[in-house]
Coordinates of C-alpha atoms in Angstrom, one line a residue:
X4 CA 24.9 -61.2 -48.8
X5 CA 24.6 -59.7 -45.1
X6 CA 25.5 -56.6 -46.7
X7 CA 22.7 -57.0 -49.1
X8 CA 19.7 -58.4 -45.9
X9 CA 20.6 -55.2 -43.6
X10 CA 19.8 -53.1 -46.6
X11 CA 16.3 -55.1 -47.0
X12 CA 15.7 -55.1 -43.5
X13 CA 16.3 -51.4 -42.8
X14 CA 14.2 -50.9 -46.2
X15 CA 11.5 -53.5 -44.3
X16 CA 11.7 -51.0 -41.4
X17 CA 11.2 -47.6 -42.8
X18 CA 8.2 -48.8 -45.1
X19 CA 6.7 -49.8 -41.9
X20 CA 7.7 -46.5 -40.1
X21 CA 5.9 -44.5 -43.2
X22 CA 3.1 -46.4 -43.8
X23 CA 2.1 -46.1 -39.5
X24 CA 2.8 -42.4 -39.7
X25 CA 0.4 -42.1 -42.7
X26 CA -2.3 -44.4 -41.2
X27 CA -2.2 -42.7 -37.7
X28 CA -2.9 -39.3 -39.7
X29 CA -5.6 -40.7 -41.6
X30 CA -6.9 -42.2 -38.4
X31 CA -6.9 -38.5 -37.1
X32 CA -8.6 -37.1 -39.7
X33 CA -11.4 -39.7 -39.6
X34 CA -11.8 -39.2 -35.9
X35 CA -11.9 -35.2 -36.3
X36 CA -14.7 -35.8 -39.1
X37 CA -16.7 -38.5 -37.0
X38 CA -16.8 -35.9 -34.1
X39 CA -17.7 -33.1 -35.6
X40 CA -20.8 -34.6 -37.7
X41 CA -21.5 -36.0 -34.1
X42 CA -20.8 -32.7 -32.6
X43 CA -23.0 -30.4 -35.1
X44 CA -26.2 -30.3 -33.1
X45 CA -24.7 -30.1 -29.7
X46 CA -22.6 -26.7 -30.7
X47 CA -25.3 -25.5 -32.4
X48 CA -27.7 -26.0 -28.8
X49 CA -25.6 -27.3 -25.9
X50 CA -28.2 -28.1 -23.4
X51 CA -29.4 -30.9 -26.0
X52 CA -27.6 -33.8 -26.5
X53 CA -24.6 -34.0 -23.9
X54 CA -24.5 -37.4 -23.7
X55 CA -23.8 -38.1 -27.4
X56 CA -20.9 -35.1 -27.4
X57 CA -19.6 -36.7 -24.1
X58 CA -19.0 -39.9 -26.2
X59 CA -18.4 -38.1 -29.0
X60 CA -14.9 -36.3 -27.5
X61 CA -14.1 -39.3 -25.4
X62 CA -14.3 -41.7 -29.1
X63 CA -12.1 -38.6 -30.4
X64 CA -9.3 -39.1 -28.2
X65 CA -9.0 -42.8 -28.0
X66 CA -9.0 -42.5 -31.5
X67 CA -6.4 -39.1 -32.4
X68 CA -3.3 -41.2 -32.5
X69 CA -0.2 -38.9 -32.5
X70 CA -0.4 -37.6 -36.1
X71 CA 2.9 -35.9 -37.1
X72 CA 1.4 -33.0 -38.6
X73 CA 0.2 -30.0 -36.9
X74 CA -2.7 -29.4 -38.6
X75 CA -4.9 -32.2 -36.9
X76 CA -4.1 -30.6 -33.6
X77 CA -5.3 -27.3 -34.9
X78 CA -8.1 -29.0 -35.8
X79 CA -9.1 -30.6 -33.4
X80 CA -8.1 -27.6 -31.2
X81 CA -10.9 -25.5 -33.0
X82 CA -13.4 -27.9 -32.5
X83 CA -12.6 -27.9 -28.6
X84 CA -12.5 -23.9 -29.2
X85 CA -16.5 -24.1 -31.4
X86 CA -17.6 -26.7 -28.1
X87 CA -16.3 -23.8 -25.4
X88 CA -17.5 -20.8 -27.1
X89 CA -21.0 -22.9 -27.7
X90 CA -21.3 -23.2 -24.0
X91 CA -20.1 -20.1 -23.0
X92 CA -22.4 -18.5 -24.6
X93 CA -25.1 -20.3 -22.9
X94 CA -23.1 -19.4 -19.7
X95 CA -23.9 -15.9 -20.3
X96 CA -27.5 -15.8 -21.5
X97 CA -28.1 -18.5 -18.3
X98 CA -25.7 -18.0 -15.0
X99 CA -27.2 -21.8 -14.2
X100 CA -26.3 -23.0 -17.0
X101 CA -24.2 -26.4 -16.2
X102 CA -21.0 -26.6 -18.9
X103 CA -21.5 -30.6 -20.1
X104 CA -17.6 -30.3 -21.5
X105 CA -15.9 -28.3 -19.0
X106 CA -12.1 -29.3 -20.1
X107 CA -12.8 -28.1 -23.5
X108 CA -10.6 -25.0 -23.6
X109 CA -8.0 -26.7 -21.3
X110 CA -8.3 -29.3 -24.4
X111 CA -8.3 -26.7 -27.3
X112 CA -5.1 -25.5 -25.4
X113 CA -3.0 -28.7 -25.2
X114 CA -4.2 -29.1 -29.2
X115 CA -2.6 -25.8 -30.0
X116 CA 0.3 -26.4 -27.7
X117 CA 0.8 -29.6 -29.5
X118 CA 1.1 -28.3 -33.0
X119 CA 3.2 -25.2 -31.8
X120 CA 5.6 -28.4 -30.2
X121 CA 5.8 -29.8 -34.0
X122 CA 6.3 -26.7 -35.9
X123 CA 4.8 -26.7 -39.3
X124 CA 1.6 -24.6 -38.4
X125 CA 3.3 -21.8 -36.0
X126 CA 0.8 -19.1 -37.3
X127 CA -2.2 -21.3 -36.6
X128 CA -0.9 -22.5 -33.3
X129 CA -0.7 -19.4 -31.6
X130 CA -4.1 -17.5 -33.5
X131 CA -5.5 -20.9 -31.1
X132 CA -3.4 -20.0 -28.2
X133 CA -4.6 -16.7 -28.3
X134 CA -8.0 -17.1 -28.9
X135 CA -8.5 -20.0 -25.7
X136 CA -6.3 -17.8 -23.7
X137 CA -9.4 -15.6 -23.1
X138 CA -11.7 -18.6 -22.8
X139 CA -9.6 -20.2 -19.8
X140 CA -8.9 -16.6 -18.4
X141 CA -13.2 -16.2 -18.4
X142 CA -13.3 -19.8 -16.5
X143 CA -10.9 -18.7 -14.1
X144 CA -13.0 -15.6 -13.3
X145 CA -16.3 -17.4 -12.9
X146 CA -14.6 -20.6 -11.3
X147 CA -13.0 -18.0 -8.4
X148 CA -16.4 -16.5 -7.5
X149 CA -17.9 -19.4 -7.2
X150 CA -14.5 -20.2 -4.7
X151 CA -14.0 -23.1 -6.8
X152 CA -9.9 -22.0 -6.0
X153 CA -8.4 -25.2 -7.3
X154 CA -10.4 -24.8 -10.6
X155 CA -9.7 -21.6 -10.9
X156 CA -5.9 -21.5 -9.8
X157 CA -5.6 -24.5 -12.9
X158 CA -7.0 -21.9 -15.4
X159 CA -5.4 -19.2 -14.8
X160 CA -1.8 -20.7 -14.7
X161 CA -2.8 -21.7 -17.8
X162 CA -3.1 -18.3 -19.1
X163 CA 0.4 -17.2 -18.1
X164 CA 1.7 -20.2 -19.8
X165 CA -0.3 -19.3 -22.7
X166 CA 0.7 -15.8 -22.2
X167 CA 4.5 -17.3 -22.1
X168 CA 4.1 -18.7 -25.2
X169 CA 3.2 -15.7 -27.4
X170 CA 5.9 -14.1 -25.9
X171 CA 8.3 -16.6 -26.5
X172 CA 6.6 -16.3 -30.4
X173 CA 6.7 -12.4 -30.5
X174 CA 3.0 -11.9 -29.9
X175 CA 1.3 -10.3 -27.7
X176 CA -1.0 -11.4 -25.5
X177 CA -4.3 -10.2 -22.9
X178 CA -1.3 -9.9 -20.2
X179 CA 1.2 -7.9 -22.3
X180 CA -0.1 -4.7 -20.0
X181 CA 2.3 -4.8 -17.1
X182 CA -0.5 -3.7 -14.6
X183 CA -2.9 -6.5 -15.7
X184 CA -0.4 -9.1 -15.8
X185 CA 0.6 -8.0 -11.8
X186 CA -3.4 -8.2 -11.2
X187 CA -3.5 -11.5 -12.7
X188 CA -0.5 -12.9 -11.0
X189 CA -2.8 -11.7 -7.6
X190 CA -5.7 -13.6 -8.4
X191 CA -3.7 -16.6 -9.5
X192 CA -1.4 -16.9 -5.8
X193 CA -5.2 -16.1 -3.9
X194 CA -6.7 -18.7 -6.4
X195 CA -3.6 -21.2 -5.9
X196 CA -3.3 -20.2 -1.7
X197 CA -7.2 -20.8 -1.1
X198 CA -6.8 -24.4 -3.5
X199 CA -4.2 -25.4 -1.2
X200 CA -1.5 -24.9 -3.9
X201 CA 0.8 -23.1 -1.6

């Protein structure tokens, strides 16, 4: 008979262990579609609307969960990546330009990073990695000449962990040249020694 409970109660347990894993990934599926209807005509023109994606992004995390599959990171890793490459874009065509979501590739990054951790989506992981790797290296550029050094020291150590990743995947990466990974190395101990990084 106690035999026969432990069986119904670790039965009891793993039904309940299933059922929150499935919910939390339905949860993160909802939250990825709810931002990016919400996101659509912010991407599309990011000086409009920056309030709404503000809430948008902030209703995205408190919503994610920790879903067990990689693919919702990578998701929700692209539509950091579409919210960057929006503004960057407006970066370029206006120098004044003011970035409303300035963590987004330092988001899209952690998303990858994520679903790289759990393993099922390797290939998609690291096409992210690669692709914000260039986004955080540009921030790091245009955050160190306007001697923003802290800002700019935390993206470019980004890149070389990025960079460190692919490498540790077999991939190349923007610092697989010798010479510009000892140039960017430079600008990342001026960056970090200006920031008061030591």
């Amino acid at each position: 008979n106690t035999i026969h409970n432990m069986k119904k109660l670790v039965i009891g347990i793993l039904s309940i262990l299933i059922l929150t894993v499935s919910v939390d990934a339905q949860d993160a599926k909802k939250a990825i579609k709810n931002a990016e209807k919400a996101l659509k005509e912010f991407i599309k023109n990011p000086t409009s609307n920056q309030d709404a994606a503000k809430t948008a992004l902030a209703t995205l995390e408190a919503e994610f969960g920790t879903p067990e599959k990689g693919e919702h990171y990578i998701k929700k890793g692209d539509l950091y990546m579409e919210v960057a490459e929006s503004e960057e874009k407006m970066m370029l065509l206006n120098p004044a330009f003011e970035t409303a979501i300035p963590d987004a590739p330092v988001k899209a990054f952690d998303s990858y990073k994520a679903a790289l951790a759990i393993g099922d989506k390797n290939k998609d992981a690291l096409k992210g990695i690669e692709k914000v790797m260039v986004s955080l290296n540009n921030i790091g550029i245009t955050l160190f000449e306007k001697k923003d050094y802290v800002g700019s020291f935390t993206h470019y150590d980004l890149v070389t962990d990025a960079h460190n990743l692919l490498n540790e995947n077999g991939k190349e990466s923007i610092l697989s040249d010798p010479a510009v990974f000892t140039q960017h190395r430079f600008y990342t101990a001026v960056a970090g020694y200006y920031g008061g990084k030591n």
